[in-house]
Each structure stands twice: as C-alpha cells, then as structure tokens.
Amino acid sequence: MKITFCCSNTNAQPWLEALQIALPEAQISLWQENTPNQLADYGIVWTPPQAFFDEQTQLKAIFNIGAGVDALLKRKIPAHLRIVRLEDAGMAVQMAEYVMMAVMNFYRQLPAMRLHQSQEKWLAPVIADRTKMTVGILGLGILGERVAQALQHFEYPVIGWSRTPKYIPNVSSFVGQEQLPAFLSRSKILVCLLPLTSETQNILNKANLSQLPKGAYLINAARGGHLVEQDLIDLLDSQHLAGATLDVAQQEPLVAGHAFWQHPQIVLTPHNAAQSLVGPCVAQISTQINNMHLGLKVEGEVSQDLGY
Ligand code: NDP
Ligand code: OXD
C-alpha cells in the first residue's frame, strides 16, 4: 500500500520513522507542494493544502493526526473519501489534566494566593462550597467524558451537553438547543469541548454566556471559533464572568496587541491542552489503516454532513 504524509506545522521525520516501523510493507512518502508526488492509497494529514486533494485523486481515505477536523473540512474533499480522526490516542488524559489545572486554579483561587505571597501576607482565601461548583461540559464525547471522570474524582458536580443523550453515571445529560438554557444556568464553570461545526460556531456568545450564574468561569479548550472574543471581554469587564482559561483563539497565533494577552482575568495557553503524541497516534492510525485495508471495522470515521 502507498501512504503519503502531508501535515502542516509538524516535524515529519519522527512520524515517518514510526509509521515505517508500524507498517513495514507500506511505501510511505512525504507529500511536497509544487513537486510530482506518488499517487497514494491513504493520506495522513493535518490541515493539508487544497493542492493535496487536487493531486491525490486515488486516495481511499485520509487519517487526521488530530481529533478536530474543522480545518480539514474547509477543503474541497470528494464526498466518497473516507475521513478518520484520532479518538483519544493519548489526548484524553492530557485534556483532563488541562481542565483540572484550570478548574483548580479558579476554585482554589491560586491567583489570589500568589498575590498574597507577593505581599508577604499569610492569608487564606475563602473557598466556595464544592457542591455549588457545578462544572458543565459542552460536548460529552471522547474528551468530554474523560474530563467528567477526572472532575468526579475530586467530587465536583458534573453536567454535560451533547447532540444525543448520554448515560454516564452521576452526570446529568442535557441535549440540544432546547435544553441549553437549563444546562447553562447550572454551570458555575463552563468547559467547551465541542467540535467546531456550523452549529457550534460562536456558541460562546453574550446571549449564552449571560445565562451562566454570576461569577462563573469559562474554559475553552476546543476551538477559537466557538468564542465571540469581544463578548467574553465585555462579560469579564461587567463582572458577570469571573475569568477564563483559553487554549485557543479565533486567530492562532494570537495577534500582537490582542486584549487577551494582558487581560488580568484570562489565562492563555498556546493551543497545547492535548497534543498529538507520535507513539500513541501512529499506533492508532496504523491499526486503522490495516483494518481498512482488510475490510474490517474502522473507528473514528468522520461524517462530512455532521462536520465531526
Ligand atoms: P467527539 O466527537 O468525541 O465529541 C464531540 C461532542 O460534541 C459529542 O458529545 C457531540 O455530541 C457533541 N456535539 C457535537 N455537535 C453538537 C451540537 N451541535 N450540539 C450539541 N453537542 C454537540 O470529539 P472529541 O471529544 O474527541 O474532541 C472534541 C474537540 O476538542 C475537537 O473537535 C477539537 O476541536 C478539540 N480538541 C482540542 C485540543 C486542544 O489541544 N485544544 C486537542 C484535541 C481536540 P454527540 O456525542 O451526541 O454526537
Ligand atoms: C486536535 C487539536 O484537534 O490538537 O487534535 O486541536
């Protein structure tokens, strides 16, 4: 089988080496723009240019080396082409860790304690009642469910919102637009782990975020396109929201002078909440390629209609 690797902003060498070890029979090559490339059966991709699809007309499937496919689906992709994304592949535990870091930073008031430290004050902030610190997770998929488990370990009440109902022990499931207001009104901490689709774009807007209880905290570790950035600034300035941890932005890297850089109530990280690690990702992709090649069931297939 022939495999072509076309991943932007990625150091290709370790991936190519690991793939060749995992798939010793395969002819694996690095796709290059403005050069004739071998026509491959399978593509391994991350935000490939349109020229990749225009040239690679023999592809049976593409394997995305990330969980989110929003950038990929902006390309013109033949309807018949199968698209497979990563499911967990080592990202879920990282995401759970990231969300816990943000939740604990807010709940245990680390910024206030750092301030007291700088003032040489031995002063304990008042910690709110944990049972009132409900964490609402937008998107109860592979990552959202793992985050819910981590939160439950520390006995935070957890609720979740998704397109279809979920049955996770002790996690109340809210479904669809109709139940969004009830979900938001209970979420003292809101975590966004949705895919970016036409239905979820700008979902973190003033109308929705205003429905959170006063003093709520936002964690967006999904995509910058979920958040209307000025609406967040306005809600922080009016003190409806207490703060936010953001791993993603509308434009990445965040532009110079953007209000998020210096905002005292925003913790900003450079889209590294959960990284695609070569070992677990190659293990998963090589298994799926072999399964597809043998006509077996493949996990992680994306619906071009749903957009995730
Ligand atoms: P999944 O596809 O497993 O889960 C997505 C969840 O969102 C599902 O529960 C789904 O509902 C729900 N959902 C989708 N559309 C809607 C909608 N219109 N209304 C309500 N719920 C909806 O994805 P993952 O958990 O694997 O990943 C989630 C996202 O996290 C990725 O798409 C990516 O954007 C982001 N991500 C960010 C990373 C980072 O480092 N910052 C790293 C990896 C991923 P249902 O289950 O009913 O279909
Ligand atoms: C992903 C990401 O979608 O890294 O995997 O954001």
mmCIF file of C-alpha atoms and ligand atoms in Angstrom:
data_model
loop_
_atom_site.group_PDB
_atom_site.id
_atom_site.type_symbol
_atom_site.label_atom_id
_atom_site.label_comp_id
_atom_site.label_asym_id
_atom_site.label_seq_id
_atom_site.Cartn_x
_atom_site.Cartn_y
_atom_site.Cartn_z
ATOM 1 C CA MET A 1 0.000 0.000 0.000
ATOM 2 C CA LYS A 2 1.089 3.578 -0.669
ATOM 3 C CA ILE A 3 0.813 6.217 2.018
ATOM 4 C CA THR A 4 1.510 9.918 1.704
ATOM 5 C CA PHE A 5 2.159 12.156 4.741
ATOM 6 C CA CYS A 6 1.040 15.780 4.496
ATOM 7 C CA CYS A 7 0.925 17.525 7.864
ATOM 8 C CA SER A 8 1.424 21.290 8.203
ATOM 9 C CA ASN A 9 3.375 22.653 11.161
ATOM 10 C CA THR A 10 4.624 19.164 12.021
ATOM 11 C CA ASN A 11 8.151 17.787 12.201
ATOM 12 C CA ALA A 12 7.602 14.935 9.721
ATOM 13 C CA GLN A 13 10.717 12.860 10.417
ATOM 14 C CA PRO A 14 9.672 11.111 13.675
ATOM 15 C CA TRP A 15 6.228 10.402 12.213
ATOM 16 C CA LEU A 16 7.678 8.887 9.016
ATOM 17 C CA GLU A 17 10.087 6.736 11.003
ATOM 18 C CA ALA A 18 7.402 5.491 13.402
ATOM 19 C CA LEU A 19 4.946 4.837 10.566
ATOM 20 C CA GLN A 20 7.514 2.808 8.623
ATOM 21 C CA ILE A 21 8.171 0.642 11.692
ATOM 22 C CA ALA A 22 4.421 0.170 12.319
ATOM 23 C CA LEU A 23 3.636 -0.528 8.638
ATOM 24 C CA PRO A 24 6.778 -2.233 7.269
ATOM 25 C CA GLU A 25 5.116 -3.285 3.993
ATOM 26 C CA ALA A 26 3.923 0.216 3.118
ATOM 27 C CA GLN A 27 5.620 2.677 0.748
ATOM 28 C CA ILE A 28 5.481 5.869 2.786
ATOM 29 C CA SER A 29 6.440 9.229 1.355
ATOM 30 C CA LEU A 30 6.372 12.865 2.365
ATOM 31 C CA TRP A 31 3.981 14.905 0.206
ATOM 32 C CA GLN A 32 5.532 18.069 -1.192
ATOM 33 C CA GLU A 33 3.836 21.001 -2.888
ATOM 34 C CA ASN A 34 4.886 22.002 -6.442
ATOM 35 C CA THR A 35 6.551 18.586 -6.967
ATOM 36 C CA PRO A 36 5.013 15.494 -8.566
ATOM 37 C CA ASN A 37 4.204 13.038 -5.744
ATOM 38 C CA GLN A 38 3.309 9.347 -5.925
ATOM 39 C CA LEU A 39 -0.452 8.811 -6.005
ATOM 40 C CA ALA A 40 -1.214 7.169 -2.682
ATOM 41 C CA ASP A 41 -3.981 4.939 -1.316
ATOM 42 C CA TYR A 42 -4.044 6.618 2.082
ATOM 43 C CA GLY A 43 -3.152 10.087 3.293
ATOM 44 C CA ILE A 44 -2.023 11.041 6.772
ATOM 45 C CA VAL A 45 -2.864 14.699 7.148
ATOM 46 C CA TRP A 46 -3.088 17.811 9.273
ATOM 47 C CA THR A 47 -4.529 20.907 7.541
ATOM 48 C CA PRO A 48 -3.289 19.859 4.080
ATOM 49 C CA PRO A 49 -3.477 22.468 1.294
ATOM 50 C CA GLN A 50 -6.164 22.167 -1.402
ATOM 51 C CA ALA A 51 -3.372 21.227 -3.833
ATOM 52 C CA PHE A 52 -3.004 17.954 -1.908
ATOM 53 C CA PHE A 53 -6.571 16.882 -2.755
ATOM 54 C CA ASP A 54 -6.336 18.232 -6.289
ATOM 55 C CA GLU A 55 -3.319 15.980 -6.918
ATOM 56 C CA GLN A 56 -4.126 12.895 -4.791
ATOM 57 C CA THR A 57 -7.019 11.553 -6.828
ATOM 58 C CA GLN A 58 -6.502 7.866 -5.914
ATOM 59 C CA LEU A 59 -6.963 8.235 -2.151
ATOM 60 C CA LYS A 60 -9.334 5.816 -0.450
ATOM 61 C CA ALA A 61 -9.114 7.517 2.937
ATOM 62 C CA ILE A 62 -7.356 10.197 4.913
ATOM 63 C CA PHE A 63 -6.283 9.930 8.543
ATOM 64 C CA ASN A 64 -6.213 13.164 10.524
ATOM 65 C CA ILE A 65 -3.450 13.378 13.143
ATOM 66 C CA GLY A 66 -5.749 15.333 15.457
ATOM 67 C CA ALA A 67 -9.201 14.977 16.985
ATOM 68 C CA GLY A 68 -10.779 18.045 15.368
ATOM 69 C CA VAL A 69 -11.460 18.089 11.621
ATOM 70 C CA ASP A 70 -12.847 21.619 11.227
ATOM 71 C CA ALA A 71 -9.817 22.945 9.321
ATOM 72 C CA LEU A 72 -9.675 19.821 7.161
ATOM 73 C CA LEU A 73 -13.351 20.101 6.189
ATOM 74 C CA LYS A 74 -12.769 23.632 4.882
ATOM 75 C CA ARG A 75 -11.059 21.966 1.895
ATOM 76 C CA LYS A 76 -12.985 20.663 -1.134
ATOM 77 C CA ILE A 77 -12.931 16.944 -0.354
ATOM 78 C CA PRO A 78 -14.561 14.334 -2.622
ATOM 79 C CA ALA A 79 -17.749 13.035 -0.970
ATOM 80 C CA HIS A 80 -16.626 9.400 -1.332
ATOM 81 C CA LEU A 81 -13.341 9.926 0.544
ATOM 82 C CA ARG A 82 -13.366 8.311 3.993
ATOM 83 C CA ILE A 83 -12.061 10.580 6.762
ATOM 84 C CA VAL A 84 -10.772 9.122 10.004
ATOM 85 C CA ARG A 85 -9.819 11.204 13.030
ATOM 86 C CA LEU A 86 -7.924 10.405 16.198
ATOM 87 C CA GLU A 87 -10.000 9.165 19.108
ATOM 88 C CA ASP A 88 -8.178 9.813 22.360
ATOM 89 C CA ALA A 89 -4.775 8.438 21.237
ATOM 90 C CA GLY A 90 -3.243 9.834 24.426
ATOM 91 C CA MET A 91 -5.084 13.169 24.244
ATOM 92 C CA ALA A 92 -7.899 12.468 26.703
ATOM 93 C CA VAL A 93 -5.682 12.239 29.782
ATOM 94 C CA GLN A 94 -3.861 15.423 28.738
ATOM 95 C CA MET A 95 -7.171 17.226 28.273
ATOM 96 C CA ALA A 96 -8.431 16.010 31.649
ATOM 97 C CA GLU A 97 -5.222 17.289 33.235
ATOM 98 C CA TYR A 98 -5.545 20.671 31.477
ATOM 99 C CA VAL A 99 -9.153 21.175 32.538
ATOM 100 C CA MET A 100 -8.365 20.123 36.119
ATOM 101 C CA MET A 101 -5.497 22.637 36.165
ATOM 102 C CA ALA A 102 -7.869 25.413 35.087
ATOM 103 C CA VAL A 103 -10.701 24.358 37.421
ATOM 104 C CA MET A 104 -8.421 24.123 40.439
ATOM 105 C CA ASN A 105 -6.672 27.381 39.613
ATOM 106 C CA PHE A 106 -10.082 29.079 39.734
ATOM 107 C CA TYR A 107 -11.730 27.139 42.557
ATOM 108 C CA ARG A 108 -8.715 27.157 44.917
ATOM 109 C CA GLN A 109 -8.001 30.826 43.996
ATOM 110 C CA LEU A 110 -4.368 30.403 43.116
ATOM 111 C CA PRO A 111 -4.058 33.939 41.619
ATOM 112 C CA ALA A 112 -5.272 35.488 44.923
ATOM 113 C CA MET A 113 -2.798 33.366 46.918
ATOM 114 C CA ARG A 114 0.052 34.355 44.574
ATOM 115 C CA LEU A 115 -0.895 37.989 45.155
ATOM 116 C CA HIS A 116 -0.883 37.465 48.930
ATOM 117 C CA GLN A 117 2.507 35.792 48.630
ATOM 118 C CA SER A 118 3.906 38.784 46.734
ATOM 119 C CA GLN A 119 2.553 40.994 49.550
ATOM 120 C CA GLU A 120 4.055 38.675 52.209
ATOM 121 C CA LYS A 121 0.576 38.003 53.650
ATOM 122 C CA TRP A 122 -0.230 34.610 55.224
ATOM 123 C CA LEU A 123 -3.879 34.853 54.208
ATOM 124 C CA ALA A 124 -6.225 32.054 53.176
ATOM 125 C CA PRO A 125 -8.943 32.951 50.660
ATOM 126 C CA VAL A 126 -12.490 31.769 51.373
ATOM 127 C CA ILE A 127 -13.126 28.678 49.268
ATOM 128 C CA ALA A 128 -16.687 28.251 47.942
ATOM 129 C CA ASP A 129 -18.843 25.228 48.698
ATOM 130 C CA ARG A 130 -17.735 22.471 46.291
ATOM 131 C CA THR A 131 -21.293 21.176 45.943
ATOM 132 C CA LYS A 132 -22.233 24.527 44.351
ATOM 133 C CA MET A 133 -19.306 24.411 41.906
ATOM 134 C CA THR A 134 -21.120 22.547 39.124
ATOM 135 C CA VAL A 135 -18.964 22.043 36.068
ATOM 136 C CA GLY A 136 -20.890 21.998 32.782
ATOM 137 C CA ILE A 137 -19.159 20.322 29.854
ATOM 138 C CA LEU A 138 -20.242 21.353 26.367
ATOM 139 C CA GLY A 139 -19.502 18.232 24.301
ATOM 140 C CA LEU A 140 -19.586 14.876 26.082
ATOM 141 C CA GLY A 141 -17.543 12.971 23.513
ATOM 142 C CA ILE A 142 -14.243 11.147 23.901
ATOM 143 C CA LEU A 143 -12.527 14.097 25.604
ATOM 144 C CA GLY A 144 -15.558 15.458 27.458
ATOM 145 C CA GLU A 145 -16.298 12.115 29.092
ATOM 146 C CA ARG A 146 -12.689 11.695 30.265
ATOM 147 C CA VAL A 147 -12.776 15.219 31.705
ATOM 148 C CA ALA A 148 -16.038 14.394 33.501
ATOM 149 C CA GLN A 149 -14.371 11.376 35.146
ATOM 150 C CA ALA A 150 -11.424 13.463 36.342
ATOM 151 C CA LEU A 151 -13.743 16.112 37.801
ATOM 152 C CA GLN A 152 -15.815 13.473 39.590
ATOM 153 C CA HIS A 153 -12.676 12.130 41.204
ATOM 154 C CA PHE A 154 -12.441 15.477 43.015
ATOM 155 C CA GLU A 155 -16.201 15.428 43.746
ATOM 156 C CA TYR A 156 -17.248 18.387 41.620
ATOM 157 C CA PRO A 157 -20.872 18.056 40.454
ATOM 158 C CA VAL A 158 -20.729 17.472 36.675
ATOM 159 C CA ILE A 159 -23.331 18.008 33.960
ATOM 160 C CA GLY A 160 -22.919 17.707 30.205
ATOM 161 C CA TRP A 161 -24.479 18.887 26.958
ATOM 162 C CA SER A 162 -24.422 16.985 23.681
ATOM 163 C CA ARG A 163 -26.396 16.396 20.495
ATOM 164 C CA THR A 164 -27.612 12.961 21.590
ATOM 165 C CA PRO A 165 -28.346 11.763 25.162
ATOM 166 C CA LYS A 166 -25.506 10.321 27.263
ATOM 167 C CA TYR A 167 -25.687 7.814 30.077
ATOM 168 C CA ILE A 168 -22.638 8.487 32.244
ATOM 169 C CA PRO A 169 -23.002 7.670 35.964
ATOM 170 C CA ASN A 170 -23.760 10.818 38.017
ATOM 171 C CA VAL A 171 -23.515 13.154 35.009
ATOM 172 C CA SER A 172 -26.851 14.802 34.115
ATOM 173 C CA SER A 173 -27.222 14.796 30.346
ATOM 174 C CA PHE A 174 -28.687 17.851 28.591
ATOM 175 C CA VAL A 175 -29.472 17.572 24.898
ATOM 176 C CA GLY A 176 -29.878 20.023 22.032
ATOM 177 C CA GLN A 177 -30.768 23.710 21.803
ATOM 178 C CA GLU A 178 -33.913 23.258 23.871
ATOM 179 C CA GLN A 179 -32.012 22.160 26.981
ATOM 180 C CA LEU A 180 -29.085 24.543 26.557
ATOM 181 C CA PRO A 181 -30.550 27.318 28.803
ATOM 182 C CA ALA A 182 -31.182 24.883 31.691
ATOM 183 C CA PHE A 183 -27.650 23.488 31.283
ATOM 184 C CA LEU A 184 -26.030 26.938 31.218
ATOM 185 C CA SER A 185 -27.952 28.262 34.216
ATOM 186 C CA ARG A 186 -26.483 25.436 36.347
ATOM 187 C CA SER A 187 -22.863 25.676 35.114
ATOM 188 C CA LYS A 188 -20.673 27.632 37.535
ATOM 189 C CA ILE A 189 -17.707 26.520 35.463
ATOM 190 C CA LEU A 190 -18.275 26.017 31.729
ATOM 191 C CA VAL A 191 -15.884 23.823 29.742
ATOM 192 C CA CYS A 192 -16.096 23.818 25.943
ATOM 193 C CA LEU A 193 -15.046 20.549 24.289
ATOM 194 C CA LEU A 194 -17.243 20.713 21.207
ATOM 195 C CA PRO A 195 -16.143 20.173 17.630
ATOM 196 C CA LEU A 196 -16.287 23.370 15.554
ATOM 197 C CA THR A 197 -19.193 22.983 13.125
ATOM 198 C CA SER A 198 -21.762 25.292 11.536
ATOM 199 C CA GLU A 199 -23.992 24.519 14.560
ATOM 200 C CA THR A 200 -21.426 25.228 17.266
ATOM 201 C CA GLN A 201 -19.575 28.209 15.766
ATOM 202 C CA ASN A 202 -19.850 31.269 18.073
ATOM 203 C CA ILE A 203 -21.781 29.261 20.669
ATOM 204 C CA LEU A 204 -19.808 31.020 23.424
ATOM 205 C CA ASN A 205 -21.534 34.340 22.783
ATOM 206 C CA LYS A 206 -23.034 37.023 25.021
ATOM 207 C CA ALA A 207 -26.570 35.591 24.878
ATOM 208 C CA ASN A 208 -25.390 32.152 26.024
ATOM 209 C CA LEU A 209 -22.625 33.172 28.434
ATOM 210 C CA SER A 210 -25.022 35.623 30.162
ATOM 211 C CA GLN A 211 -27.091 32.617 31.183
ATOM 212 C CA LEU A 212 -24.248 31.288 33.344
ATOM 213 C CA PRO A 213 -24.565 32.154 37.062
ATOM 214 C CA LYS A 214 -22.894 35.438 38.064
ATOM 215 C CA GLY A 215 -19.233 34.883 38.826
ATOM 216 C CA ALA A 216 -18.950 31.860 36.503
ATOM 217 C CA TYR A 217 -15.694 30.774 34.892
ATOM 218 C CA LEU A 218 -15.106 29.745 31.246
ATOM 219 C CA ILE A 219 -12.629 27.157 29.969
ATOM 220 C CA ASN A 220 -12.366 26.903 26.174
ATOM 221 C CA ALA A 221 -10.070 24.084 25.085
ATOM 222 C CA ALA A 222 -11.909 23.326 21.832
ATOM 223 C CA ARG A 223 -11.584 25.898 19.048
ATOM 224 C CA GLY A 224 -11.255 29.680 18.881
ATOM 225 C CA GLY A 225 -14.243 29.762 16.504
ATOM 226 C CA HIS A 226 -16.550 28.773 19.369
ATOM 227 C CA LEU A 227 -15.971 32.043 21.214
ATOM 228 C CA VAL A 228 -17.064 35.563 20.319
ATOM 229 C CA GLU A 229 -13.988 37.173 21.809
ATOM 230 C CA GLN A 230 -15.367 40.684 22.398
ATOM 231 C CA ASP A 231 -18.404 39.189 24.183
ATOM 232 C CA LEU A 232 -16.062 37.495 26.663
ATOM 233 C CA ILE A 233 -14.173 40.743 27.305
ATOM 234 C CA ASP A 234 -17.491 42.576 27.875
ATOM 235 C CA LEU A 235 -18.743 39.929 30.321
ATOM 236 C CA LEU A 236 -15.456 39.988 32.255
ATOM 237 C CA ASP A 237 -15.493 43.783 32.367
ATOM 238 C CA SER A 238 -19.093 43.815 33.638
ATOM 239 C CA GLN A 239 -18.054 41.169 36.223
ATOM 240 C CA HIS A 240 -20.719 38.727 35.083
ATOM 241 C CA LEU A 241 -17.877 36.282 34.477
ATOM 242 C CA ALA A 242 -15.017 35.906 36.962
ATOM 243 C CA GLY A 243 -12.398 34.712 34.495
ATOM 244 C CA ALA A 244 -11.447 32.389 31.686
ATOM 245 C CA THR A 245 -8.800 29.907 30.661
ATOM 246 C CA LEU A 246 -8.382 29.784 26.890
ATOM 247 C CA ASP A 247 -6.232 27.340 24.945
ATOM 248 C CA VAL A 248 -7.460 28.521 21.543
ATOM 249 C CA ALA A 249 -8.178 31.780 19.724
ATOM 250 C CA GLN A 250 -10.032 32.914 16.600
ATOM 251 C CA GLN A 251 -6.661 33.594 15.011
ATOM 252 C CA GLU A 252 -3.654 31.500 16.040
ATOM 253 C CA PRO A 253 -1.050 32.513 16.971
ATOM 254 C CA LEU A 254 -2.896 35.278 18.824
ATOM 255 C CA VAL A 255 -2.154 38.599 17.131
ATOM 256 C CA ALA A 256 0.107 41.197 18.780
ATOM 257 C CA GLY A 257 -1.807 43.688 20.913
ATOM 258 C CA HIS A 258 -4.871 41.420 21.302
ATOM 259 C CA ALA A 259 -6.804 42.170 24.512
ATOM 260 C CA PHE A 260 -6.349 38.567 25.750
ATOM 261 C CA TRP A 261 -2.559 38.885 26.118
ATOM 262 C CA GLN A 262 -2.627 41.224 29.098
ATOM 263 C CA HIS A 263 -6.129 40.636 30.492
ATOM 264 C CA PRO A 264 -5.778 40.020 34.253
ATOM 265 C CA GLN A 265 -8.691 37.549 34.354
ATOM 266 C CA ILE A 266 -7.619 35.471 31.360
ATOM 267 C CA VAL A 267 -5.160 32.588 31.457
ATOM 268 C CA LEU A 268 -3.968 31.945 27.916
ATOM 269 C CA THR A 269 -2.161 28.842 26.632
ATOM 270 C CA PRO A 270 -0.851 28.264 23.075
ATOM 271 C CA HIS A 271 -3.214 25.501 21.847
ATOM 272 C CA ASN A 272 -1.357 22.788 23.700
ATOM 273 C CA ALA A 273 -4.033 21.407 26.033
ATOM 274 C CA ALA A 274 -3.750 17.974 24.422
ATOM 275 C CA GLN A 275 -1.034 17.257 21.908
ATOM 276 C CA SER A 276 -0.841 14.554 19.263
ATOM 277 C CA LEU A 277 1.978 12.334 20.527
ATOM 278 C CA VAL A 278 3.770 10.345 17.822
ATOM 279 C CA GLY A 279 3.748 6.955 19.621
ATOM 280 C CA PRO A 280 0.047 6.575 20.508
ATOM 281 C CA CYS A 281 -1.110 8.374 17.345
ATOM 282 C CA VAL A 282 0.910 6.156 14.989
ATOM 283 C CA ALA A 283 -0.242 3.064 16.897
ATOM 284 C CA GLN A 284 -3.867 4.070 16.378
ATOM 285 C CA ILE A 285 -3.517 5.198 12.750
ATOM 286 C CA SER A 286 -1.549 2.118 11.665
ATOM 287 C CA THR A 287 -4.175 -0.170 13.256
ATOM 288 C CA GLN A 288 -6.966 1.701 11.459
ATOM 289 C CA ILE A 289 -5.135 1.621 8.111
ATOM 290 C CA ASN A 290 -4.596 -2.128 8.438
ATOM 291 C CA ASN A 291 -8.267 -2.610 9.389
ATOM 292 C CA MET A 292 -9.423 -0.576 6.417
ATOM 293 C CA HIS A 293 -7.085 -2.425 4.080
ATOM 294 C CA LEU A 294 -8.504 -5.747 5.304
ATOM 295 C CA GLY A 295 -12.096 -4.521 5.075
ATOM 296 C CA LEU A 296 -12.537 -4.598 8.873
ATOM 297 C CA LYS A 297 -14.352 -2.058 11.063
ATOM 298 C CA VAL A 298 -12.608 1.297 11.355
ATOM 299 C CA GLU A 299 -13.050 3.522 14.432
ATOM 300 C CA GLY A 300 -13.149 7.313 14.307
ATOM 301 C CA GLU A 301 -14.834 7.862 10.944
ATOM 302 C CA VAL A 302 -15.988 11.441 10.446
ATOM 303 C CA SER A 303 -19.334 12.413 8.938
ATOM 304 C CA GLN A 304 -18.836 15.142 6.352
ATOM 305 C CA ASP A 305 -22.538 16.018 6.843
ATOM 306 C CA LEU A 306 -22.296 16.489 10.634
ATOM 307 C CA GLY A 307 -18.847 18.094 10.390
ATOM 308 C CA TYR A 308 -17.279 15.930 13.114
HETATM 309 P P1 NDP B 1 -16.093 13.941 19.920
HETATM 310 O O1 NDP B 1 -16.582 13.961 18.506
HETATM 311 O O2 NDP B 1 -15.774 12.635 20.543
HETATM 312 O O3 NDP B 1 -17.140 14.680 20.865
HETATM 313 C C1 NDP B 1 -17.839 15.807 20.462
HETATM 314 C C2 NDP B 1 -19.016 16.034 21.385
HETATM 315 O O4 NDP B 1 -19.688 17.242 20.988
HETATM 316 C C3 NDP B 1 -20.062 14.907 21.299
HETATM 317 O O5 NDP B 1 -20.575 14.642 22.567
HETATM 318 C C4 NDP B 1 -21.155 15.525 20.427
HETATM 319 O O6 NDP B 1 -22.447 15.034 20.675
HETATM 320 C C5 NDP B 1 -21.073 16.982 20.833
HETATM 321 N N1 NDP B 1 -21.653 17.846 19.812
HETATM 322 C C6 NDP B 1 -21.286 17.987 18.522
HETATM 323 N N2 NDP B 1 -22.096 18.849 17.878
HETATM 324 C C7 NDP B 1 -23.008 19.243 18.788
HETATM 325 C C8 NDP B 1 -24.115 20.099 18.729
HETATM 326 N N3 NDP B 1 -24.481 20.740 17.600
HETATM 327 N N4 NDP B 1 -24.852 20.270 19.843
HETATM 328 C C9 NDP B 1 -24.531 19.619 20.980
HETATM 329 N N5 NDP B 1 -23.476 18.774 21.106
HETATM 330 C C10 NDP B 1 -22.726 18.595 20.017
HETATM 331 O O7 NDP B 1 -14.814 14.882 19.951
HETATM 332 P P2 NDP B 1 -13.571 14.846 20.958
HETATM 333 O O8 NDP B 1 -14.098 14.773 22.333
HETATM 334 O O9 NDP B 1 -12.590 13.840 20.527
HETATM 335 O O10 NDP B 1 -12.928 16.289 20.673
HETATM 336 C C11 NDP B 1 -13.685 17.464 20.883
HETATM 337 C C12 NDP B 1 -12.957 18.671 20.327
HETATM 338 O O11 NDP B 1 -11.852 19.023 21.151
HETATM 339 C C13 NDP B 1 -12.317 18.508 18.946
HETATM 340 O O12 NDP B 1 -13.270 18.620 17.916
HETATM 341 C C14 NDP B 1 -11.321 19.652 18.923
HETATM 342 O O13 NDP B 1 -11.958 20.817 18.441
HETATM 343 C C15 NDP B 1 -10.973 19.848 20.397
HETATM 344 N N6 NDP B 1 -9.585 19.465 20.694
HETATM 345 C C16 NDP B 1 -8.741 20.413 21.210
HETATM 346 C C17 NDP B 1 -7.449 20.093 21.540
HETATM 347 C C18 NDP B 1 -6.545 21.091 22.152
HETATM 348 O O14 NDP B 1 -5.366 20.802 22.367
HETATM 349 N N7 NDP B 1 -7.021 22.280 22.493
HETATM 350 C C19 NDP B 1 -6.918 18.744 21.325
HETATM 351 C C20 NDP B 1 -7.886 17.817 20.803
HETATM 352 C C21 NDP B 1 -9.170 18.187 20.496
HETATM 353 P P3 NDP B 1 -22.845 13.519 20.314
HETATM 354 O O15 NDP B 1 -21.988 12.662 21.209
HETATM 355 O O16 NDP B 1 -24.270 13.445 20.674
HETATM 356 O O17 NDP B 1 -22.535 13.318 18.873
HETATM 357 C C1 OXD B 2 -6.800 18.439 17.763
HETATM 358 C C2 OXD B 2 -6.018 19.542 18.263
HETATM 359 O O1 OXD B 2 -7.898 18.644 17.245
HETATM 360 O O2 OXD B 2 -4.818 19.353 18.549
HETATM 361 O O3 OXD B 2 -6.329 17.296 17.882
HETATM 362 O O4 OXD B 2 -6.539 20.628 18.462
#
